[in-house]
Amino acid sequence: MNREQTASGAARSGGASSGTGPMMSRDRRALIEFLLDNLVWIMLAIVLAVFSIAIPNFFQIGIFANIVEQSTFVGVMAIGLAIVIIAGNMDLSVESIAALTAMVTGILFCARGIGLGITLTPEWLVLPVSLLLALVIGGIIGVLNGLLVVRLKMNAFIVTLASYIWVRGLVVAISGGRSAQDLAPSLRFMGIQTFAFIPLIAWLAIACFALFTFVMAKTPFGRHVTMIGGNPVAPFRAGIKVDRLVLITFVLAGAIAGVAGWLLAIRTSGATANLGVGMLFNAFAAVVIGGVSLKGGIGRLPGVYAGVLLLSSIHTAINLMGLPAHYTQMILGALVLAAVLIDTVKLQIRQTLA
Amino acid sequence: MKRLLSGVMGALAIAVVALATPAWAESKGKIYYLVPTLLDEFQTESVAAIEKFLKDVGYEPVTLNADNKTDLQQSQMNDVINLKPKAIVLAAVDFNALQPSIEKARAAGIPVMIFDRQITSTAVDFTSVAGTVEIGHVAAGEIQRLLKEKNGAVKGKVLQVLGDPADPYTLDIQKGFEERMKEFADVKIISLPAMQWEASNAGTIVADQLLANPDIDLIFVHAAHLAVAAVASMEAKGKKPGDVLLVSSNGAPVGLDLIRKGWEQVEVEQPLYAQAAAIGMFADKVANKQEIKPGKYQVLGLESELTIESWGPNLKIPGAAITKDNVDESRFWGNLKAPAEPVTPVE
């Protein structure tokens, strides 16, 4: 991690200070830097172009809107996951947290199945109340994870793996394995109404990406979190409250995963005990494909969103081609490997540029 | 210290007595039910039903959940064999992978009853099934009827949303469905699996296919909880109930609600309560290793046929098509009104 960050940083500072390399003009170097920084977006553009040409019925606004909509849940989940990873930790509990908040939303605000059909006056209050509830539930589990990691110095992988298991168990326990459906119309409209062909829930996901991209890139919090992921000792010596920031990243990951679950309940008009199963691995794949280093300290959220869109595009292409779903898994695995390989190549190119 | 020691010894003695004493004096012994998962409503309700019917006939039921993991269920089988219960009721995660465990149990003198998920590759002591292939047959018959009503003939486009492609349950339904639809060349079937039986995956498939194939006449999903997500996607695309026909299988409560709301036309029910009742009815015969005779049996009012197959006694209970005309009948497990009357053992 340190080596990579240093190399990357050196490449950037080298480009800025010296202005010219022995073999390369400033413009050419800038172009290469730009391409490296946005590689995943370029890959996405190529993939979409190829699919549009090769797959019947792919090239239409509805399919592109579907891809954006399908990216909503994994995308939102991946935001929190990416922040924790950039901070040098790991959070395996996001999928189960999403399932829990989806189930709680379903139980409270669905009219059928195990839903209690709670209504509020005025009716629109259901929207902020359920969202707040999802944020709070996710945040509480995030606090638990964070405290165990920060205060007791337990390994984040193990702590969040345990949460992944017990939170999913809690979903089964509170639902009794049953499902809730027929979500309150004041929530469902978020999944049905569209703006510019895209459902409101997908706009919410885009807004989340925009917000946290700003937070990570333009605020001291984001810069400090990235620094901590690169090398926690240096920020600590510089007076940055490392433990507090790490705790906040876990709380954020939990709360954002809570939102992902809330969105999932809206999309499926309820919740089942197995809702969201398998999304953790897609979120991880998106984070890695998006250029976030699993070692921490490196990564940008727009890249993660591009990674999510790339995965959704592939899923959609496979759906339209009628290929057996096993191919999705194979392609996904190959894509993650390719992303890591490309990351390594990027590092080497940057070292050369430096 | 002495007081502490005597306290500990006393507690231990109580624990030993409690463990050695059966839960209730009249119990004929323990029967373990190995349920594949508790993440779907059919399995959850099967636990309640099997436990109820086994208690009716005097056994002490114990349920173990395999969380859809074959290796975990194999370990559970090995553990249970060591506990020497009166019998094991198995709903296998993987039909083939459990074969050695079944053979091991029977070699140890523990009878094995198969519930719901049929295993034909090895001998078992009793099987109570609706028949997953037959569910596909029933669905095919209903889908033929619906297409004929809509298009004047059995023709059109059907989107079949399977469950997880690694689950033989969904593959059997697909097999049964497609073998009955084969003769109708004018029906185009698009089949796609919802990985891990996850509802939003089914919703995604439906959303994509409604755009790529806007002329889809009917969607057939292999579980009712997938139908909920399918309906959510249809609704998001501006569809109204009945615009695209919907058929589902397993008879879960959510499916019945969709019929009531007009989104779904047919739910092919697995007769869960009857399947579970049969386990209770034949438990004595199986546990005591008595002969089970072929013939017709009334199971909760359903005429069921018991045949002696190469793998053992096989009771097949007919599945039913649920429509808006009969959706409220209490015999359907999706209405969650388990029969209150106790079952009686088969003589």
XYZ file of C-alpha atoms in Angstrom:
701
model
C 0.000 0.000 0.000
C 2.577 2.541 1.045
C 4.731 1.622 -1.881
C 1.812 2.027 -4.276
C 0.606 5.266 -2.775
C 4.093 6.665 -2.738
C 4.629 5.646 -6.319
C 1.349 7.150 -7.366
C 1.976 10.269 -5.411
C 5.490 10.530 -6.804
C 4.151 10.225 -10.304
C 1.702 13.020 -9.683
C 4.160 15.313 -7.940
C 6.811 14.497 -10.518
C 4.454 15.493 -13.288
C 3.561 18.701 -11.548
C 6.996 19.848 -10.506
C 9.408 18.858 -13.178
C 6.943 19.242 -15.974
C 8.871 17.075 -18.400
C 10.298 13.612 -18.279
C 13.323 12.623 -20.215
C 11.240 10.741 -22.778
C 7.772 12.255 -22.591
C 6.058 15.578 -23.050
C 3.946 17.109 -20.296
C 0.770 16.786 -22.405
C 1.370 13.155 -23.165
C 2.048 12.403 -19.550
C -1.112 14.211 -18.508
C -3.078 12.225 -21.042
C -1.704 8.945 -19.742
C -2.437 9.995 -16.170
C -5.985 10.882 -17.162
C -6.477 7.538 -18.908
C -5.092 5.641 -15.935
C -7.312 7.526 -13.509
C -10.410 6.871 -15.585
C -9.637 3.428 -16.925
C -12.791 1.864 -15.517
C -14.975 4.486 -17.219
C -13.213 3.773 -20.501
C -13.793 0.058 -19.993
C -17.468 0.776 -19.293
C -17.805 2.823 -22.475
C -16.176 0.081 -24.547
C -18.318 -2.646 -22.983
C -21.529 -0.677 -23.559
C -20.540 0.004 -27.167
C -19.738 -3.649 -27.835
C -22.968 -4.844 -26.195
C -24.987 -2.268 -28.120
C -23.592 -3.536 -31.408
C -23.566 -7.241 -30.624
C -26.703 -7.869 -28.567
C -30.141 -7.406 -30.082
C -32.416 -5.043 -28.128
C -29.561 -3.842 -25.907
C -29.246 -0.382 -27.419
C -32.286 1.385 -26.061
C -32.858 3.993 -23.398
C -34.920 1.587 -21.300
C -32.054 -0.881 -21.014
C -29.608 1.842 -20.012
C -32.119 3.042 -17.433
C -32.406 -0.541 -16.187
C -28.639 -0.751 -15.800
C -28.624 2.426 -13.731
C -31.562 1.177 -11.653
C -29.978 -2.229 -11.061
C -26.799 -0.502 -9.891
C -28.689 1.203 -7.101
C -28.420 -1.349 -4.303
C -24.950 -2.744 -4.871
C -23.820 0.778 -5.676
C -25.008 2.320 -2.442
C -23.677 -0.638 -0.479
C -20.315 -0.248 -2.240
C -19.997 3.410 -1.151
C -19.719 2.514 2.528
C -17.625 -0.539 1.786
C -15.208 1.545 -0.291
C -14.844 4.178 2.450
C -13.990 1.524 5.045
C -11.528 -0.125 2.660
C -9.915 3.189 1.748
C -9.465 3.715 5.496
C -7.524 0.456 5.578
C -10.184 -1.804 7.048
C -12.852 -4.219 5.903
C -16.606 -4.501 6.401
C -18.284 -7.772 5.515
C -21.491 -6.917 7.340
C -22.956 -4.472 4.798
C -25.029 -7.100 2.980
C -26.665 -8.362 6.163
C -27.261 -4.818 7.415
C -29.052 -4.063 4.151
C -31.140 -7.213 4.579
C -32.022 -6.190 8.134
C -33.147 -2.677 7.263
C -35.092 -4.035 4.283
C -36.846 -6.482 6.583
C -37.562 -3.865 9.249
C -38.952 -1.532 6.583
C -41.013 -4.419 5.237
C -42.349 -5.503 8.616
C -43.318 -1.988 9.656
C -44.667 -0.563 6.425
C -45.903 -3.511 4.348
C -49.589 -4.357 4.432
C -49.360 -8.094 3.703
C -47.403 -11.124 4.783
C -45.738 -10.339 8.093
C -46.103 -6.618 7.454
C -47.762 -4.614 10.221
C -49.026 -2.012 7.760
C -48.207 0.928 10.007
C -49.477 4.207 8.599
C -48.524 7.729 9.567
C -50.339 11.012 9.232
C -49.644 12.691 6.927
C -48.895 9.684 4.783
C -45.686 11.072 3.286
C -44.064 10.913 6.731
C -43.480 7.216 6.094
C -40.700 8.166 3.701
C -38.442 10.159 6.057
C -39.303 8.027 9.075
C -38.447 4.741 7.368
C -35.271 6.231 5.892
C -34.221 7.568 9.273
C -34.914 4.198 10.841
C -32.772 2.457 8.231
C -29.951 4.934 8.828
C -30.154 4.488 12.583
C -30.267 0.678 12.498
C -27.349 0.536 10.085
C -25.486 3.133 12.085
C -25.920 1.234 15.344
C -24.445 -1.933 13.863
C -21.678 0.200 12.384
C -20.962 1.633 15.854
C -20.752 -1.890 17.278
C -18.364 -2.957 14.538
C -16.296 0.180 14.896
C -16.028 0.025 18.674
C -14.876 -3.573 18.592
C -12.241 -2.713 16.007
C -11.080 0.585 17.490
C -11.423 0.070 21.233
C -10.751 -3.635 21.565
C -8.338 -3.716 18.626
C -10.114 -6.721 17.188
C -9.533 -7.662 13.581
C -12.067 -5.885 11.343
C -12.414 -8.898 9.079
C -13.441 -11.145 11.971
C -15.650 -8.550 13.673
C -17.605 -7.788 10.523
C -17.724 -11.447 9.503
C -19.411 -12.122 12.825
C -21.826 -9.258 12.140
C -22.472 -10.639 8.664
C -23.616 -13.862 10.314
C -25.528 -12.605 13.351
C -27.297 -9.813 11.539
C -28.548 -12.213 8.849
C -29.596 -14.501 11.700
C -31.497 -11.588 13.200
C -33.297 -11.108 9.873
C -34.413 -14.735 9.934
C -35.364 -14.476 13.602
C -37.505 -11.349 13.342
C -39.179 -12.543 10.162
C -39.542 -16.172 11.194
C -38.408 -16.959 7.651
C -41.513 -15.311 6.250
C -41.813 -12.367 3.948
C -43.505 -9.003 3.939
C -45.023 -7.490 0.846
C -47.224 -4.719 -0.453
C -45.162 -1.775 0.701
C -46.863 1.517 1.533
C -47.598 3.507 -1.666
C -45.838 6.533 -0.222
C -42.617 4.503 -0.335
C -43.335 2.484 -3.475
C -43.598 5.621 -5.605
C -39.824 5.967 -5.250
C -39.421 2.726 -7.176
C -42.114 3.451 -9.742
C -41.824 7.149 -10.569
C -39.084 8.139 -12.963
C -37.239 11.318 -13.801
C -35.441 11.374 -17.148
C -36.315 7.671 -17.616
C -34.540 6.721 -14.391
C -36.445 5.691 -11.239
C -36.165 7.961 -8.225
C -34.380 5.298 -6.193
C -31.581 5.291 -8.762
C -31.361 9.094 -8.562
C -30.997 8.733 -4.829
C -28.081 6.351 -5.372
C -26.484 8.819 -7.780
C -26.966 11.576 -5.198
C -25.271 9.393 -2.573
C -22.299 8.892 -4.889
C -22.093 12.626 -5.599
C -22.279 13.494 -1.905
C -19.658 11.027 -0.760
C -17.397 11.751 -3.720
C -17.374 15.335 -2.523
C -16.827 14.276 1.091
C -13.941 11.987 0.220
C -12.259 14.323 -2.262
C -12.867 17.795 -0.929
C -13.150 17.632 2.845
C -10.534 17.135 5.539
C -12.448 14.033 6.639
C -11.999 12.375 3.242
C -8.351 13.318 2.978
C -7.623 12.120 6.489
C -9.411 8.814 5.917
C -7.333 8.258 2.786
C -4.176 9.113 4.682
C -5.080 6.718 7.495
C -5.606 3.930 4.976
C -2.177 4.645 3.500
C -0.319 4.763 6.772
C -2.157 5.201 10.078
C 0.990 6.093 12.013
C 1.813 9.290 10.138
C -1.632 10.902 10.560
C -1.606 9.900 14.233
C 1.722 11.654 14.702
C 0.317 14.637 12.855
C -2.412 14.927 15.505
C -5.263 13.418 13.525
C -7.683 11.437 15.673
C -7.253 8.173 13.823
C -9.452 6.021 16.046
C -12.344 8.432 15.886
C -12.159 8.638 12.099
C -11.973 4.851 11.737
C -15.023 4.525 13.971
C -16.865 7.050 11.793
C -16.052 5.058 8.645
C -17.706 1.980 10.172
C -20.743 4.008 11.228
C -20.981 5.465 7.736
C -20.671 2.026 6.131
C -23.431 0.682 8.371
C -25.743 3.640 7.820
C -25.197 3.636 4.045
C -25.819 -0.119 3.921
C -29.018 0.623 5.831
C -30.050 2.952 3.023
C -29.213 0.240 0.475
C -31.596 -2.117 2.284
C -34.284 0.546 2.428
C -33.960 1.012 -1.333
C -34.055 -2.755 -1.848
C -37.330 -3.009 0.069
C -38.768 -0.244 -2.102
C -37.646 -1.942 -5.320
C -39.066 -5.346 -4.382
C -42.117 -3.901 -2.609
C -41.272 -5.778 0.568
C -38.665 -8.126 1.940
C -37.829 -11.808 2.114
C -35.410 -13.418 4.545
C -32.889 -14.034 1.764
C -33.121 -10.578 0.228
C -29.736 -9.227 -0.838
C -27.936 -12.579 -0.590
C -24.785 -12.445 -2.730
C -24.677 -8.655 -2.972
C -21.608 -8.399 -0.739
C -19.477 -10.112 -3.346
C -20.815 -7.904 -6.115
C -20.088 -4.861 -3.968
C -16.540 -6.093 -3.365
C -16.088 -6.772 -7.067
C -17.321 -3.264 -7.903
C -14.985 -1.704 -5.361
C -11.973 -3.587 -6.716
C -12.899 -3.018 -10.358
C -13.423 0.629 -9.487
C -9.791 0.939 -8.521
C -9.965 0.879 -4.729
C -6.969 -0.893 -3.280
C -7.886 -3.567 -0.755
C -4.763 -2.523 1.122
C -6.294 0.895 1.789
C -5.278 4.466 1.030
C -6.213 4.444 -2.650
C -9.522 4.783 -4.387
C -12.112 7.198 -5.687
C -15.863 6.759 -5.502
C -16.663 7.686 -9.129
C -14.524 4.721 -10.141
C -16.560 2.509 -7.819
C -19.773 3.703 -9.452
C -18.307 2.909 -12.849
C -17.438 -0.555 -11.515
C -21.021 -1.087 -10.381
C -22.376 0.075 -13.745
C -19.950 -2.255 -15.501
C -21.169 -5.231 -13.482
C -24.816 -4.327 -14.053
C -24.161 -3.992 -17.782
C -22.712 -7.481 -17.857
C -25.619 -8.900 -15.859
C -28.072 -7.235 -18.218
C -26.210 -8.458 -21.304
C -26.290 -11.998 -19.968
C -30.022 -11.665 -19.261
C -30.681 -10.459 -22.780
C -28.481 -13.076 -24.415
C -30.191 -15.794 -22.408
C -26.875 -17.226 -21.269
C -26.983 -19.458 -18.203
C -26.349 -17.395 -15.101
C -23.248 -19.427 -14.316
C -21.505 -17.313 -16.935
C -22.202 -14.214 -14.874
C -20.161 -15.641 -12.028
C -17.331 -16.664 -14.339
C -17.233 -13.275 -16.035
C -17.405 -11.542 -12.667
C -14.447 -13.538 -11.367
C -12.451 -12.887 -14.519
C -13.275 -9.200 -14.323
C -12.045 -8.906 -10.743
C -8.819 -10.653 -11.679
C -8.444 -8.379 -14.691
C -9.037 -5.331 -12.491
C -6.280 -6.360 -10.100
C -3.987 -7.058 -13.045
C -4.739 -3.681 -14.580
C -4.114 -2.055 -11.218
C -0.683 -3.668 -11.133
C 0.035 -2.514 -14.686
C -1.136 0.998 -13.773
C 1.319 1.016 -10.890
C 4.161 -0.006 -13.165
C 3.248 2.643 -15.729
C 3.154 5.284 -13.008
C 6.532 4.167 -11.719
C 7.865 4.491 -15.257
C 6.340 7.958 -15.564
C 7.916 8.976 -12.280
C -14.850 -23.964 48.689
C -16.590 -27.081 49.869
C -19.932 -25.332 49.543
C -19.035 -24.193 46.048
C -18.019 -27.700 45.045
C -21.187 -29.216 46.399
C -23.189 -26.549 44.577
C -21.475 -27.356 41.290
C -21.972 -31.090 41.837
C -25.643 -30.508 42.591
C -26.112 -28.462 39.435
C -24.347 -31.148 37.438
C -26.580 -33.829 38.919
C -29.679 -31.854 37.980
C -28.339 -31.355 34.466
C -27.602 -35.079 34.059
C -31.088 -36.020 35.267
C -32.653 -33.420 32.991
C -30.700 -34.687 30.004
C -31.434 -38.330 30.750
C -35.164 -37.772 31.223
C -37.251 -37.610 28.059
C -39.037 -34.324 27.451
C -42.312 -36.055 27.959
C -42.824 -39.461 29.438
C -45.027 -40.828 26.667
C -42.545 -39.965 23.918
C -41.758 -42.777 21.534
C -38.350 -41.237 20.952
C -36.722 -38.514 18.934
C -37.102 -37.996 15.221
C -34.800 -35.468 13.628
C -36.002 -33.263 10.796
C -33.152 -31.949 8.656
C -34.561 -28.889 6.937
C -32.520 -27.445 4.042
C -33.043 -23.764 4.871
C -35.203 -21.377 6.816
C -34.935 -18.639 4.235
C -38.130 -19.512 2.453
C -41.633 -19.750 3.703
C -42.317 -23.277 2.520
C -39.453 -24.633 4.588
C -40.315 -22.487 7.597
C -43.891 -23.718 7.591
C -42.729 -27.302 6.993
C -40.903 -27.192 10.333
C -44.058 -26.184 12.185
C -46.138 -28.775 10.329
C -43.775 -31.726 10.695
C -43.171 -30.994 14.363
C -46.930 -30.800 14.936
C -47.721 -34.065 13.149
C -44.844 -35.982 14.764
C -46.008 -34.827 18.196
C -49.526 -35.978 17.278
C -48.243 -39.536 16.994
C -46.068 -39.402 20.100
C -42.582 -38.562 18.855
C -40.272 -35.807 19.979
C -39.255 -33.810 16.926
C -35.918 -31.998 16.682
C -35.181 -29.747 13.712
C -31.759 -28.898 12.321
C -31.307 -26.191 9.685
C -28.600 -26.679 7.024
C -28.658 -23.081 5.752
C -28.696 -24.428 2.200
C -25.207 -25.874 2.688
C -24.680 -29.431 1.530
C -21.586 -29.986 3.648
C -23.371 -28.717 6.748
C -26.264 -31.088 6.153
C -23.830 -33.965 5.702
C -22.248 -33.107 9.047
C -25.673 -32.911 10.641
C -26.493 -36.357 9.293
C -23.272 -37.741 10.763
C -23.986 -36.126 14.128
C -27.571 -37.349 14.200
C -26.525 -40.903 13.337
C -24.379 -40.902 16.467
C -27.399 -39.840 18.518
C -29.324 -42.928 17.354
C -32.785 -41.392 16.929
C -35.898 -43.365 16.004
C -35.761 -41.986 12.486
C -34.498 -39.106 10.376
C -36.688 -36.960 8.148
C -34.585 -35.468 5.398
C -35.325 -32.646 2.983
C -32.016 -32.664 1.180
C -30.092 -29.570 0.159
C -28.528 -31.620 -2.605
C -30.338 -34.733 -3.750
C -27.241 -36.695 -4.715
C -24.698 -35.490 -2.200
C -26.691 -36.845 0.727
C -26.816 -40.378 -0.684
C -23.779 -41.694 1.281
C -25.147 -40.180 4.485
C -28.497 -41.873 3.942
C -26.769 -45.198 3.383
C -24.681 -44.680 6.514
C -27.769 -43.943 8.606
C -29.632 -46.984 7.335
C -26.562 -49.179 7.868
C -26.614 -47.958 11.480
C -30.231 -49.093 11.747
C -31.760 -45.615 11.601
C -34.635 -45.363 9.114
C -34.649 -42.374 6.777
C -37.792 -40.656 5.550
C -37.566 -38.269 2.644
C -39.683 -35.151 2.755
C -40.513 -33.078 -0.318
C -37.210 -33.395 -2.167
C -37.220 -36.809 -3.749
C -34.140 -39.006 -3.792
C -34.276 -41.988 -6.121
C -30.613 -42.920 -6.315
C -30.552 -44.966 -3.118
C -32.932 -46.932 -0.914
C -34.908 -45.017 1.706
C -37.618 -46.098 4.137
C -40.379 -43.741 3.116
C -40.850 -40.807 0.767
C -43.538 -38.126 0.976
C -43.524 -35.868 -2.042
C -45.652 -33.774 -4.290
C -43.166 -34.387 -7.044
C -41.255 -31.415 -8.326
C -41.408 -32.654 -11.912
C -45.161 -33.010 -11.485
C -45.376 -29.417 -10.284
C -43.886 -28.503 -13.644
C -46.544 -30.633 -15.326
C -49.376 -28.914 -13.457
C -47.897 -25.504 -14.257
C -47.630 -26.461 -17.935
C -51.299 -27.462 -18.028
C -52.376 -24.188 -16.465
C -50.107 -22.135 -18.701
C -51.502 -23.867 -21.781
C -54.985 -22.951 -20.587
C -54.053 -19.318 -19.916
C -52.333 -18.891 -23.284
C -55.314 -20.397 -25.068
C -57.668 -18.033 -23.261
C -55.502 -15.055 -24.130
C -54.370 -15.861 -27.674
C -57.045 -18.272 -28.893
C -54.483 -21.068 -29.117
C -51.564 -22.384 -27.151
C -49.054 -19.910 -28.553
C -47.082 -16.927 -27.357
C -43.983 -16.016 -25.421
C -43.283 -17.247 -21.892
C -40.557 -15.971 -19.585
C -39.561 -18.697 -17.154
C -37.686 -17.402 -14.098
C -35.966 -20.296 -12.375
C -34.516 -20.310 -8.893
C -30.835 -20.868 -8.255
C -29.394 -22.934 -11.109
C -27.481 -25.099 -8.635
C -30.709 -26.228 -6.949
C -32.144 -29.460 -8.381
C -35.590 -28.422 -7.118
C -35.903 -25.688 -9.726
C -34.299 -27.829 -12.428
C -36.923 -30.525 -11.857
C -39.769 -28.040 -12.186
C -38.171 -26.760 -15.371
C -37.852 -30.299 -16.681
C -41.496 -31.106 -15.958
C -42.694 -27.827 -17.427
C -40.651 -27.985 -20.602
C -41.409 -31.629 -21.353
C -45.136 -30.803 -21.332
C -44.667 -27.643 -23.409
C -42.466 -29.343 -26.000
C -45.368 -30.225 -28.279
C -46.428 -26.584 -28.596
C -44.007 -25.215 -31.136
C -45.716 -21.820 -31.163
C -44.769 -21.176 -27.567
C -41.371 -19.565 -27.167
C -39.883 -20.065 -23.713
C -37.113 -17.813 -22.412
C -35.545 -19.333 -19.291
C -33.314 -17.417 -16.900
C -32.258 -18.227 -13.346
C -32.547 -15.932 -10.322
C -29.251 -16.611 -8.609
C -29.537 -17.803 -5.014
C -33.322 -17.503 -5.198
C -32.832 -13.827 -4.436
C -35.899 -11.742 -5.191
C -34.224 -8.654 -6.636
C -32.397 -10.874 -9.148
C -35.786 -12.064 -10.398
C -36.975 -8.451 -10.539
C -33.973 -7.514 -12.649
C -34.608 -10.354 -15.099
C -38.228 -9.322 -15.521
C -37.327 -5.644 -15.930
C -34.775 -6.440 -18.650
C -36.946 -8.939 -20.481
C -40.019 -6.704 -20.560
C -37.897 -4.252 -22.528
C -36.121 -6.756 -24.747
C -39.266 -8.809 -25.357
C -42.250 -6.512 -24.876
C -44.508 -9.197 -26.355
C -44.092 -11.549 -23.388
C -47.506 -13.062 -22.659
C -46.799 -14.860 -19.442
C -44.172 -15.067 -16.724
C -43.669 -18.334 -14.862
C -41.568 -17.998 -11.714
C -40.513 -21.010 -9.676
C -41.313 -19.560 -6.261
C -43.905 -17.145 -4.983
C -41.411 -14.797 -3.312
C -39.828 -14.258 -6.737
C -43.274 -13.388 -8.070
C -43.435 -10.428 -5.676
C -40.290 -8.920 -7.190
C -41.559 -9.725 -10.686
C -44.748 -7.810 -9.943
C -42.757 -4.881 -8.537
C -40.812 -4.706 -11.818
C -43.997 -4.961 -13.876
C -45.550 -2.189 -11.835
C -42.453 -0.046 -12.313
C -42.808 -0.527 -16.080
C -46.374 0.755 -15.930
C -48.085 -2.623 -16.250
C -51.444 -3.268 -14.662
C -52.707 -6.552 -13.165
C -53.439 -8.957 -16.002
C -51.382 -7.115 -18.665
C -48.793 -9.883 -18.370
C -50.037 -13.195 -17.033
C -48.209 -14.584 -14.029
C -47.904 -18.152 -12.765
C -45.865 -19.217 -9.786
C -45.191 -22.344 -7.815
C -44.986 -23.536 -4.216
C -48.152 -21.893 -2.879
C -46.574 -19.492 -0.403
C -48.740 -16.837 1.275
C -47.272 -14.073 -0.880
C -48.399 -15.889 -4.032
C -51.934 -16.226 -2.744
C -52.018 -12.531 -1.952
C -50.912 -11.736 -5.494
C -53.814 -13.826 -6.816
C -56.228 -11.874 -4.638
C -54.829 -8.616 -5.976
C -55.171 -9.827 -9.568
C -51.478 -9.783 -10.474
C -51.135 -13.560 -10.498
C -53.457 -16.000 -12.216
C -52.254 -19.371 -10.937
C -50.158 -20.633 -8.073
C -49.196 -24.308 -8.266
C -49.298 -25.504 -4.715
C -47.064 -28.013 -3.077
C -49.406 -29.739 -0.605
C -47.157 -28.967 2.343
C -49.581 -29.909 5.110
C -50.476 -33.233 3.505
C -46.834 -34.040 2.818
C -45.990 -33.320 6.461
C -49.041 -35.187 7.736
C -47.954 -38.269 5.812
C -44.650 -38.207 7.697
C -46.601 -38.376 10.962
C -49.006 -41.024 9.683
C -46.248 -43.388 8.597
C -43.741 -42.597 11.388
C -44.644 -45.681 13.452
C -44.376 -48.000 10.470
C -41.001 -46.564 9.551
C -39.567 -46.384 13.076
C -40.680 -49.944 13.857
C -39.522 -51.186 10.452
C -42.912 -52.581 9.584
C -44.087 -53.316 6.103
C -45.718 -50.423 4.269
C -48.379 -51.547 1.855
C -48.951 -49.933 -1.544
C -52.321 -48.475 -2.378
C -54.473 -45.400 -1.993
C -54.330 -43.415 1.235
C -56.364 -40.414 2.347
C -53.967 -37.742 3.606
C -55.822 -34.736 5.004
C -58.583 -35.527 2.562
C -56.301 -35.774 -0.469
C -56.289 -39.108 -2.238
C -52.650 -40.068 -2.465
C -51.032 -43.079 -3.994
C -48.341 -45.114 -2.333
C -46.208 -47.222 -4.626
C -43.246 -49.414 -3.892
C -40.441 -48.082 -6.032
C -36.882 -49.257 -6.431
C -35.874 -46.711 -3.764
C -38.647 -47.704 -1.347
C -42.228 -46.804 -0.416
C -43.171 -43.629 -2.242
C -46.253 -41.598 -1.375
C -47.139 -39.063 -4.024
C -49.621 -36.391 -3.013
C -51.250 -34.403 -5.772
C -50.345 -30.720 -6.088
C -53.118 -28.289 -6.816
C -53.598 -25.260 -9.005
C -54.736 -22.281 -6.962
C -56.747 -19.651 -8.789
C -58.911 -16.730 -7.705
C -61.851 -19.160 -7.472
C -60.371 -21.326 -4.725
C -57.639 -19.143 -3.213
C -59.292 -18.837 0.190
C -59.648 -22.561 0.864
C -57.973 -23.464 4.131
C -56.406 -26.631 2.697
C -53.778 -24.487 0.979
C -50.803 -24.026 3.231
C -50.352 -20.475 1.953
C -53.368 -19.537 4.047
C -51.378 -20.675 7.079
C -54.239 -22.511 8.710
C -52.579 -25.743 9.751
C -55.100 -28.544 10.400
C -55.955 -28.648 14.082
C -57.073 -32.292 14.052
C -54.339 -34.721 15.040
C -53.275 -37.303 12.491
C -53.510 -40.977 13.377
C -50.876 -43.546 12.555
C -51.508 -45.873 9.624
C -52.497 -49.328 10.846
